[in-house]
PDB file of C-alpha atoms in Angstrom:
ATOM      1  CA  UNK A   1       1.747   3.741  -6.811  1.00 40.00           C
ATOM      2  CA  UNK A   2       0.271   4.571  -3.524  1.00 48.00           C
ATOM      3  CA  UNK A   3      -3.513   6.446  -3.491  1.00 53.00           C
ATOM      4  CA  UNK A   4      -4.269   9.368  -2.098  1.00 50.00           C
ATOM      5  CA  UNK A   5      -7.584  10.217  -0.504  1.00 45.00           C
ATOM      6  CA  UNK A   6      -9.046  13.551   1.366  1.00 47.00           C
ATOM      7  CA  UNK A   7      -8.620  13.764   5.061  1.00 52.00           C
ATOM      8  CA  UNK A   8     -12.484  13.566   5.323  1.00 69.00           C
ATOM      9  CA  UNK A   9     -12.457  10.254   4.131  1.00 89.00           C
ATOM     10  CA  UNK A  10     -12.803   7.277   6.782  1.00 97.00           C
ATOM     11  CA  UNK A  11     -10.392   4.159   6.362  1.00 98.00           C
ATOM     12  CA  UNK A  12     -11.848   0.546   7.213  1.00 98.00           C
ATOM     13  CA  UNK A  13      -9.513  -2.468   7.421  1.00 98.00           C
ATOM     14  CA  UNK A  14     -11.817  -5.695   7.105  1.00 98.00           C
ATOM     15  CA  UNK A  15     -10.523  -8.964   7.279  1.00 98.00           C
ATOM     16  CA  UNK A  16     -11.976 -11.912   5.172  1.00 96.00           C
ATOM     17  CA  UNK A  17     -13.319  -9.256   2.868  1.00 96.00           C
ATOM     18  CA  UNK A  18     -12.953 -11.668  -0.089  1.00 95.00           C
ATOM     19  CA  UNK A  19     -16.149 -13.431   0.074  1.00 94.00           C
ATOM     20  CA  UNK A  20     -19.561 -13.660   2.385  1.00 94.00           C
ATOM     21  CA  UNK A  21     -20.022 -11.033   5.421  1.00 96.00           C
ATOM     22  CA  UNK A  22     -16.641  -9.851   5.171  1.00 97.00           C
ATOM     23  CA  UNK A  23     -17.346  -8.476   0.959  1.00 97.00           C
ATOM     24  CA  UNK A  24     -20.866  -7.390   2.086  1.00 97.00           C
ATOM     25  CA  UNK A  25     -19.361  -5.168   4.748  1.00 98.00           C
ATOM     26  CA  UNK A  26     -16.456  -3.839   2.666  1.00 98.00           C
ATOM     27  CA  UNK A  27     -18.571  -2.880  -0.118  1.00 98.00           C
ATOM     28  CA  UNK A  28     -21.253  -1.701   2.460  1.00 98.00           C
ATOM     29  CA  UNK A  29     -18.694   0.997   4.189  1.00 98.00           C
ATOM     30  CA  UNK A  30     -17.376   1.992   0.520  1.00 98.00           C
ATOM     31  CA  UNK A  31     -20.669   3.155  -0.205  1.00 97.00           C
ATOM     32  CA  UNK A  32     -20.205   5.039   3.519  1.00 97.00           C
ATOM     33  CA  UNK A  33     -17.454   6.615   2.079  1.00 97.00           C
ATOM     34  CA  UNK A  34     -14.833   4.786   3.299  1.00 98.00           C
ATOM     35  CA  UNK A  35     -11.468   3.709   1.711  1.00 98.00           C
ATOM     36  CA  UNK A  36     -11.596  -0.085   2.056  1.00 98.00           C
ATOM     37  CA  UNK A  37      -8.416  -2.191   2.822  1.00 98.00           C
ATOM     38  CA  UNK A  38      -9.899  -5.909   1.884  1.00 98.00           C
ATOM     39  CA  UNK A  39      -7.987  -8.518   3.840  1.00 98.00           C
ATOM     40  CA  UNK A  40      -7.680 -11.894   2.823  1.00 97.00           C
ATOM     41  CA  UNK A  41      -5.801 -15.546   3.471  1.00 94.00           C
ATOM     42  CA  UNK A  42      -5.949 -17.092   0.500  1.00 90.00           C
ATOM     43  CA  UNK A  43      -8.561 -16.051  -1.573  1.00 89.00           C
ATOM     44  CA  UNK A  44      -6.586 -13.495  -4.371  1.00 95.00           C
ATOM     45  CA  UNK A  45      -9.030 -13.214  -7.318  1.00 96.00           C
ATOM     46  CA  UNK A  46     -12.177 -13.091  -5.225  1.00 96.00           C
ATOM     47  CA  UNK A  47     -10.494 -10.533  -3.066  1.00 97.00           C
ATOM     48  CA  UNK A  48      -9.272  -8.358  -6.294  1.00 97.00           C
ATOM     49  CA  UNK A  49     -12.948  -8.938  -8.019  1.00 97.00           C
ATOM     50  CA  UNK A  50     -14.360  -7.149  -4.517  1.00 97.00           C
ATOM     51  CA  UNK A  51     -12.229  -4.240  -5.158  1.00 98.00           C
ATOM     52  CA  UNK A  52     -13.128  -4.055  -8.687  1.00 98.00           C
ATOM     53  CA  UNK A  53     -16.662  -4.133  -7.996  1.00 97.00           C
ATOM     54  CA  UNK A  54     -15.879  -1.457  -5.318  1.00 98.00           C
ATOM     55  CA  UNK A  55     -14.084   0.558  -7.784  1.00 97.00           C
ATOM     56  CA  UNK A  56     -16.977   0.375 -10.243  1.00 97.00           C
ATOM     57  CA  UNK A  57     -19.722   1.414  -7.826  1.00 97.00           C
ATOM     58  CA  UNK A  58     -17.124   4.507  -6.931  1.00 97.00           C
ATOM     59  CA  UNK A  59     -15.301   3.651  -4.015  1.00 97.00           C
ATOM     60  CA  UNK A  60     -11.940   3.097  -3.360  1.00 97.00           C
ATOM     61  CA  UNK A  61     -10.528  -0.093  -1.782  1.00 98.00           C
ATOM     62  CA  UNK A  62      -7.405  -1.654  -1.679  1.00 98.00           C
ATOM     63  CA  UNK A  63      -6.526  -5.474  -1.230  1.00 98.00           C
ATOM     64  CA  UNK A  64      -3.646  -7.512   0.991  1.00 98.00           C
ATOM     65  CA  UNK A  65      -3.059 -10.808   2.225  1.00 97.00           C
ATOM     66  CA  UNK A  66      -2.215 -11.839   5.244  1.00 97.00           C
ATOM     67  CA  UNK A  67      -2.939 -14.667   7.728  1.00 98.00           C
ATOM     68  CA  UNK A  68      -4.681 -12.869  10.698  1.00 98.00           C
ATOM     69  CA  UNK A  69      -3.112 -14.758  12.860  1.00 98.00           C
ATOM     70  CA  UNK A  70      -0.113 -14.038  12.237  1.00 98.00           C
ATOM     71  CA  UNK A  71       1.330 -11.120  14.360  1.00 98.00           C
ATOM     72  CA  UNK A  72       3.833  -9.511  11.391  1.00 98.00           C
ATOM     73  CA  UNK A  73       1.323 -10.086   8.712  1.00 98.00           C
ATOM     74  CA  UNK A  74      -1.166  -8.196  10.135  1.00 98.00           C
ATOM     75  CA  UNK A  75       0.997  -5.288  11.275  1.00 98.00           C
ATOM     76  CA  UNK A  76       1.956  -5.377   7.772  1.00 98.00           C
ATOM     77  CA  UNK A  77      -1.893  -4.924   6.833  1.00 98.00           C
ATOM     78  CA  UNK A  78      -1.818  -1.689   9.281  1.00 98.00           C
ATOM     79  CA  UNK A  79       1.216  -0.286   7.679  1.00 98.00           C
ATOM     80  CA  UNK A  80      -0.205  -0.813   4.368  1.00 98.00           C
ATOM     81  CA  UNK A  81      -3.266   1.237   4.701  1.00 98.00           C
ATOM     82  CA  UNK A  82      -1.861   3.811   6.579  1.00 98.00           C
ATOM     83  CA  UNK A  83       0.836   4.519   4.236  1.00 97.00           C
ATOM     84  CA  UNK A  84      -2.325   4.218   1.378  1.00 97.00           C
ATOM     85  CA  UNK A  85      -4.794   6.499   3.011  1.00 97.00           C
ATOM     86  CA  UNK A  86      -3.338   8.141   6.107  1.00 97.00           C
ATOM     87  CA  UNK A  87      -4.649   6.040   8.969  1.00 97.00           C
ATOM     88  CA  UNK A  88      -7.397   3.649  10.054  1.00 98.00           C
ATOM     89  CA  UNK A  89     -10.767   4.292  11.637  1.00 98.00           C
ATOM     90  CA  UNK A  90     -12.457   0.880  11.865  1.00 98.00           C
ATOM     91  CA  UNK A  91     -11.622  -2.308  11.999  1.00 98.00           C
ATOM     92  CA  UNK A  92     -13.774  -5.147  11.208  1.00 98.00           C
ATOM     93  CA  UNK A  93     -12.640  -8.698  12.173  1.00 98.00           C
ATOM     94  CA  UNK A  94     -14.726 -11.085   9.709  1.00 97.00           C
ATOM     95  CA  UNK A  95     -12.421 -13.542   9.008  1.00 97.00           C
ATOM     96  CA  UNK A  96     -13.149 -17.088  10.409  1.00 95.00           C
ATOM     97  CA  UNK A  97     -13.271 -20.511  10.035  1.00 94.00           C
ATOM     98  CA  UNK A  98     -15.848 -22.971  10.890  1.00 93.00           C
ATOM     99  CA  UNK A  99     -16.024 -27.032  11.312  1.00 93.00           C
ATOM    100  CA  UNK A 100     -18.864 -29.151  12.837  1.00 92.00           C
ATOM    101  CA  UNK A 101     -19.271 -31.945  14.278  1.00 95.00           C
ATOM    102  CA  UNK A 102     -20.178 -33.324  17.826  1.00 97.00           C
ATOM    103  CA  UNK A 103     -17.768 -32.620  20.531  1.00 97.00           C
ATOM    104  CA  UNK A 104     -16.889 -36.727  20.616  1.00 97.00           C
ATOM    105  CA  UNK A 105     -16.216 -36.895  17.685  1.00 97.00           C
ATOM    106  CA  UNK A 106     -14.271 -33.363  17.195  1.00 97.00           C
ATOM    107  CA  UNK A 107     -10.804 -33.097  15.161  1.00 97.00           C
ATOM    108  CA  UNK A 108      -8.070 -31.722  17.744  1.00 97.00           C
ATOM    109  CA  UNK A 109      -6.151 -30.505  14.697  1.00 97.00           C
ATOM    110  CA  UNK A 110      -9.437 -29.020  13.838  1.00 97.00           C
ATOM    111  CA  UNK A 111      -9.428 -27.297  16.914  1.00 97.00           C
ATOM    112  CA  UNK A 112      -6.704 -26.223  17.024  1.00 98.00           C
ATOM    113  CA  UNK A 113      -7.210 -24.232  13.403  1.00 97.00           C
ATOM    114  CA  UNK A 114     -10.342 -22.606  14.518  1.00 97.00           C
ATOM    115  CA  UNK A 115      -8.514 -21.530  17.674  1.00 98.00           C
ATOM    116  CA  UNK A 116      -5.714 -19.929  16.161  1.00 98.00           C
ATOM    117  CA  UNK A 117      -8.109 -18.433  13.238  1.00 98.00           C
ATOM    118  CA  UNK A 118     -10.537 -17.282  15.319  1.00 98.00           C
ATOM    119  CA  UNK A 119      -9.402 -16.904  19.073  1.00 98.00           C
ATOM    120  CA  UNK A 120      -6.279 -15.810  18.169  1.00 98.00           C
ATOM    121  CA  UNK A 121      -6.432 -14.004  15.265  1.00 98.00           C
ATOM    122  CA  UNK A 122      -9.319 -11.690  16.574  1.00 98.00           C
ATOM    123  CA  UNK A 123      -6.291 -11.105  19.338  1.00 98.00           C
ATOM    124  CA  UNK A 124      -3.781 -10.379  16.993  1.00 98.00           C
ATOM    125  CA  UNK A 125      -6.453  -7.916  14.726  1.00 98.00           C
ATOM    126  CA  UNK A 126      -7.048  -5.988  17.811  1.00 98.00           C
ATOM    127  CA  UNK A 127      -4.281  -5.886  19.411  1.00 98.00           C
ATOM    128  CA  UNK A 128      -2.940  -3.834  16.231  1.00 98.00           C
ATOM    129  CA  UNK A 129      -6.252  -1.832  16.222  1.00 98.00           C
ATOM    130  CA  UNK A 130      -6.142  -0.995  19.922  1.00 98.00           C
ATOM    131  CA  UNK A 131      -2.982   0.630  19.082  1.00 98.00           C
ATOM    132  CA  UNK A 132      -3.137   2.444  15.463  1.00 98.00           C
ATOM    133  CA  UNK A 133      -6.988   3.493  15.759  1.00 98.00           C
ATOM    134  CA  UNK A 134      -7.824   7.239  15.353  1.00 97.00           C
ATOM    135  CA  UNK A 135      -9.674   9.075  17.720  1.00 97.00           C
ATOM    136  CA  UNK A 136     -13.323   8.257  16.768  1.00 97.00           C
ATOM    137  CA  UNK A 137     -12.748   4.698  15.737  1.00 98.00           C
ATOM    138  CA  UNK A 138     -14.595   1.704  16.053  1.00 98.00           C
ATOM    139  CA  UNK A 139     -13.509  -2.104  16.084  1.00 98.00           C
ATOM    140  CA  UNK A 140     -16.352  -4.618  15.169  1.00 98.00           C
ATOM    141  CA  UNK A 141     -15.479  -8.039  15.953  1.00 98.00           C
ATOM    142  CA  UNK A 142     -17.900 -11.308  14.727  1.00 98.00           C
ATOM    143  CA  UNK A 143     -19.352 -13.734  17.514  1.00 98.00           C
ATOM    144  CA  UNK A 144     -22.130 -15.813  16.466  1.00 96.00           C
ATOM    145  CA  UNK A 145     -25.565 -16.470  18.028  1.00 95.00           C
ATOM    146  CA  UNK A 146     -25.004 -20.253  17.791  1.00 93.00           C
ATOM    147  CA  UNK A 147     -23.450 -19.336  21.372  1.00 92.00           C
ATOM    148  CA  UNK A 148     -26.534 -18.517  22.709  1.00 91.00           C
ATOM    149  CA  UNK A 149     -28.716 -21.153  20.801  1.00 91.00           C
ATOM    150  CA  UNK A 150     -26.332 -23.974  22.315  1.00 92.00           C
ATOM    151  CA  UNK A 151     -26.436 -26.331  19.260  1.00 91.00           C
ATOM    152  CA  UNK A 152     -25.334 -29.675  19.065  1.00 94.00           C
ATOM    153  CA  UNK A 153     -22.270 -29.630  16.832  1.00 95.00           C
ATOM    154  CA  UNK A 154     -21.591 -26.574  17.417  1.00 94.00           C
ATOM    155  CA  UNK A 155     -18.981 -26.774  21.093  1.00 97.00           C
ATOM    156  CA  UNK A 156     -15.372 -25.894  19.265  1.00 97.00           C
ATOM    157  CA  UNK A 157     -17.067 -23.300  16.921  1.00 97.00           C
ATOM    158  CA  UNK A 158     -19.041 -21.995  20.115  1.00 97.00           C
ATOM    159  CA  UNK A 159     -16.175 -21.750  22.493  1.00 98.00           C
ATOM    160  CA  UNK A 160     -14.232 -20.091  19.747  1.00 98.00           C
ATOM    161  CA  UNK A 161     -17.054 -17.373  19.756  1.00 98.00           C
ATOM    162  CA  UNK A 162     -17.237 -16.874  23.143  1.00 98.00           C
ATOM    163  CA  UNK A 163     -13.962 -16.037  23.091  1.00 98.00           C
ATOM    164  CA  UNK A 164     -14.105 -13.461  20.829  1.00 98.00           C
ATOM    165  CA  UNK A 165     -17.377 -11.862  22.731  1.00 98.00           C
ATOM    166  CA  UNK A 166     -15.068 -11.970  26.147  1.00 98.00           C
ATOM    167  CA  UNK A 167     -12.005  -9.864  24.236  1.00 98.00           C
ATOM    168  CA  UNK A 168     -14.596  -7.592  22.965  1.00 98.00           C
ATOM    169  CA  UNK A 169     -16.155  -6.942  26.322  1.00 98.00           C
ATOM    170  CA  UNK A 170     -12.865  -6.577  27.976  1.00 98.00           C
ATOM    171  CA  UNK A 171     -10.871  -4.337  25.577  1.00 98.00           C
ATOM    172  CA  UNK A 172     -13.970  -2.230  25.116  1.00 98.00           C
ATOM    173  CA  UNK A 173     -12.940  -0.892  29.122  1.00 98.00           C
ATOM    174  CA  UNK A 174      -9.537  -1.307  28.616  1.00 98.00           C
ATOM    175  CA  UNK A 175      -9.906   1.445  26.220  1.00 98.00           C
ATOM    176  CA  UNK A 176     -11.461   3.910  28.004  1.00 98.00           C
ATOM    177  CA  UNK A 177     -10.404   7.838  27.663  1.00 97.00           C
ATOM    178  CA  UNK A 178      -9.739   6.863  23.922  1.00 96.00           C
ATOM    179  CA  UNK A 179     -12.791   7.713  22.062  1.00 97.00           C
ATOM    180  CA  UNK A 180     -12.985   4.289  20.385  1.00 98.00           C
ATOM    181  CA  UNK A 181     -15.598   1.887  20.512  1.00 98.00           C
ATOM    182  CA  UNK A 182     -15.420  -1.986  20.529  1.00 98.00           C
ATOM    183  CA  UNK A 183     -18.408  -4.629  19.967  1.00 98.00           C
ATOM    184  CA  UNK A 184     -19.046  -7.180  18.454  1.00 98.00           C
ATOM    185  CA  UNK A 185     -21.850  -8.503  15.724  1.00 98.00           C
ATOM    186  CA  UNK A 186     -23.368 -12.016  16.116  1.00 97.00           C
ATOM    187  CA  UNK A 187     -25.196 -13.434  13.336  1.00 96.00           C
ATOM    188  CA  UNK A 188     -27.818 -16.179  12.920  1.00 92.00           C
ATOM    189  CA  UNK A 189     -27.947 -18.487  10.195  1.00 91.00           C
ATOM    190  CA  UNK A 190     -26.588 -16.411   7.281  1.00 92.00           C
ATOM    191  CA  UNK A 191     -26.267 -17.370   3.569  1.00 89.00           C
ATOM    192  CA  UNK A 192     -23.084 -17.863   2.575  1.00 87.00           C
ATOM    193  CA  UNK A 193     -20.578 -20.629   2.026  1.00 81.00           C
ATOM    194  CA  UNK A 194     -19.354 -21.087   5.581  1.00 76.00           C
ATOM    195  CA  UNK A 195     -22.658 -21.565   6.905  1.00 81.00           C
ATOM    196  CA  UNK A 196     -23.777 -24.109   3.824  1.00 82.00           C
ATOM    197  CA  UNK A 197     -21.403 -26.207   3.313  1.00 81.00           C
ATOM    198  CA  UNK A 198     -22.175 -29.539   4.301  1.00 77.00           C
ATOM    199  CA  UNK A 199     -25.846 -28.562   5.391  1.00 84.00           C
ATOM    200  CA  UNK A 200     -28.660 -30.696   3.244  1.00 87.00           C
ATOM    201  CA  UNK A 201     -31.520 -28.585   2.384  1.00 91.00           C
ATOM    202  CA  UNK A 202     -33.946 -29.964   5.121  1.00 91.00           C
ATOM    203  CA  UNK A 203     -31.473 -28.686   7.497  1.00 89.00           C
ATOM    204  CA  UNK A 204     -31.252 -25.144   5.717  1.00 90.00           C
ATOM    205  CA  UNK A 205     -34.475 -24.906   5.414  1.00 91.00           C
ATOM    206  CA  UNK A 206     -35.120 -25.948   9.254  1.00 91.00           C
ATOM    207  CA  UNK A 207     -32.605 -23.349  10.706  1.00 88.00           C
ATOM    208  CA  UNK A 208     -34.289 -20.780   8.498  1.00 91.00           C
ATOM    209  CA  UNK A 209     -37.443 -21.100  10.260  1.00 93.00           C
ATOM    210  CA  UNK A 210     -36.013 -20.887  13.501  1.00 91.00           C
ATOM    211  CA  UNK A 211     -36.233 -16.509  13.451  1.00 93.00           C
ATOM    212  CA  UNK A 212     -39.933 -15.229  14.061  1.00 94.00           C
ATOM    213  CA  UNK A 213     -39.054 -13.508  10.211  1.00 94.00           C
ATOM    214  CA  UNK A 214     -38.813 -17.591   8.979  1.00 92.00           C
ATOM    215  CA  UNK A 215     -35.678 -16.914   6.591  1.00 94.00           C
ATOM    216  CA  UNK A 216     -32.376 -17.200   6.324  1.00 94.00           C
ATOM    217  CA  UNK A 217     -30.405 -13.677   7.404  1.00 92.00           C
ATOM    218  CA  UNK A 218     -28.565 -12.794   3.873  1.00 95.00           C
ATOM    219  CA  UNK A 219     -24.479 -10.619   4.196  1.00 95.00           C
ATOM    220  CA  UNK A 220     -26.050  -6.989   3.363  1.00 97.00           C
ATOM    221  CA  UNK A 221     -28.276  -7.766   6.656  1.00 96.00           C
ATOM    222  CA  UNK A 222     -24.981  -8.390   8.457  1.00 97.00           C
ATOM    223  CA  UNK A 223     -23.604  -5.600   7.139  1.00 98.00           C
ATOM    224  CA  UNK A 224     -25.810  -3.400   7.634  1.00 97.00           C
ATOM    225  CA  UNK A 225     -25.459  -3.920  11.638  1.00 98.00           C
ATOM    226  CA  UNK A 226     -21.412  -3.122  10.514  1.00 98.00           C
ATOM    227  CA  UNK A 227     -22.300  -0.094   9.022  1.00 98.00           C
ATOM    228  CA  UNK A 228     -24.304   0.894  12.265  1.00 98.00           C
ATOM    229  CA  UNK A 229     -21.703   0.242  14.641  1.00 98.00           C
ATOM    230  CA  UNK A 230     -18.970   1.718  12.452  1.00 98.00           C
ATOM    231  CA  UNK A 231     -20.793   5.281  11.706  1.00 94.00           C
ATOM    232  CA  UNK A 232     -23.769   6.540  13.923  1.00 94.00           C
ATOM    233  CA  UNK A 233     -23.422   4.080  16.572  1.00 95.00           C
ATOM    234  CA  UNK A 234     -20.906   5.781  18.850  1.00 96.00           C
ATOM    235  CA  UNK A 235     -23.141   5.168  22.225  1.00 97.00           C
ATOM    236  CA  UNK A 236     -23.115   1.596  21.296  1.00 98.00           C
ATOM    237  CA  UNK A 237     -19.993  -0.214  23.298  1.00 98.00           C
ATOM    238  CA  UNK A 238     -18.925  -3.237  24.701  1.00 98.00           C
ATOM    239  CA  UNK A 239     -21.638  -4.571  23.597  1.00 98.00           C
ATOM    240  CA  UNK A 240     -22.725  -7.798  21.475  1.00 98.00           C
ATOM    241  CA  UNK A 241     -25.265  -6.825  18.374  1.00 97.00           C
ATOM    242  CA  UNK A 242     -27.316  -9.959  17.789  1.00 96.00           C
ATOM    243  CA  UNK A 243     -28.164  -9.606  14.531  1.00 96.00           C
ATOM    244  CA  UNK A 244     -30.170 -13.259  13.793  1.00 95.00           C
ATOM    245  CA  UNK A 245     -33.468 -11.738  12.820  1.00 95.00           C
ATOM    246  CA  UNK A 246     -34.987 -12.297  16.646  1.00 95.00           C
ATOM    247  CA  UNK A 247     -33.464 -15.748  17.151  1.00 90.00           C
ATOM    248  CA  UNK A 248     -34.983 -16.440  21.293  1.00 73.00           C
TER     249      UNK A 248
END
């Protein structure tokens, strides 16, 4: 049974919305207002636990899986919430996928899977937002500061990001006359389970003292900066939001 909102009420698609950034920010813009669509790849119960906890708090929000970077699937995704709620106003690209290690040593099949998840997915998510957006829309893409900081272990994930900040700057112009804005948000060392796994505690605990604030950025900071860019923000474009706590 499909739900029916007002036609004040803003629609948000965010992928990876299951877990980390991605669940702060959907539950973030539901208490904006928004109907949520939660996108995820494989995380089902975490994804339907997000829109219960939506649900409880008052909001409405939706969830679908589907591999970003897969070009049906996520046209699926767009169909789905427009057919739920009327349209879509923002999009925000969280999903991602991150493995370290020194570019010698790198995987090529893990390349490969963070290229497709994050290079080409954020191409695919776009490329689907750049054509269903309302007038008055905004599409938030994720970069990282790691690209800036130039850490070692770090060149796949990195070139991956910079990527994403180059299709942000670009489509950002290529939209012009459309009323839609396009940036991108770039966090530092965040808390959640893509940025700890694997890291000891020395190494936490040295990246956390690496911002002037001396701790770790936490998903509601993140997604505050989403909120920002997907409400008030509408001078903000093509641009990259560094949000990392003052990370030099």
């Amino acid at each position: 049974m499909s739900e029916q909102t007002t036609p004040e009420r803003r629609v948000a698609i965010v992928t990876g919305g299951s877990r980390g950034i991605g669940r702060a920010a959907a539950e973030r813009l539901a208490s904006d207002g928004f109907a949520v669509v939660i996108n995820y790849a494989e995380n089902r119960t975490e994804a339907q636990t997000a829109v219960a906890a939506i649900g409880t708090a008052g909001g409405q929000a939706i969830a679908f899986g589907a591999d970003v970077a897969d070009e049906t699937a996520v046209s699926d995704l767009f169909d789905l919430a427009e057919e739920t709620y009327g349209g879509v106003d923002v999009v925000v690209h969280a999903a991602g996928v991150m493995k370290l290690a020194p570019l010698v040593d790198t995987d090529l099949g893990e390349l490969d899977r963070m290229h497709r998840t994050n290079v080409r997915g954020t191409f695919v998510v776009d490329q689907q937002a750049a054509r269903r957006l309302r007038s008055g829309g905004a599409i938030i893409n994720f970069s990282s500061s790691v690209l800036g900081l130039a850490l070692p272990g770090y060149s796949a994930y990195a070139a991956t990001k910079g990527a994403v900040e180059a299709i942000t700057l670009i489509l950002a112009r290529e939209l012009r006359g459309r009323d839609i804005t396009v940036n991108a948000v770039a966090p530092g060392p965040t808390a959640t389970a893509l940025f700890l796994d694997g890291k000891d505690q020395e190494t936490v605990d040295r990246m956390a003292r690496m911002n002037p604030l001396e701790r770790l950025g936490t998903p509601e900071d993140i997604a505050e900066a989403v909120s920002f860019l997907a409400g008030p923000a509408r001078w903000v474009n093509g641009q990259v939001l560094r949000a990392n706590g003052g990370i030099v």
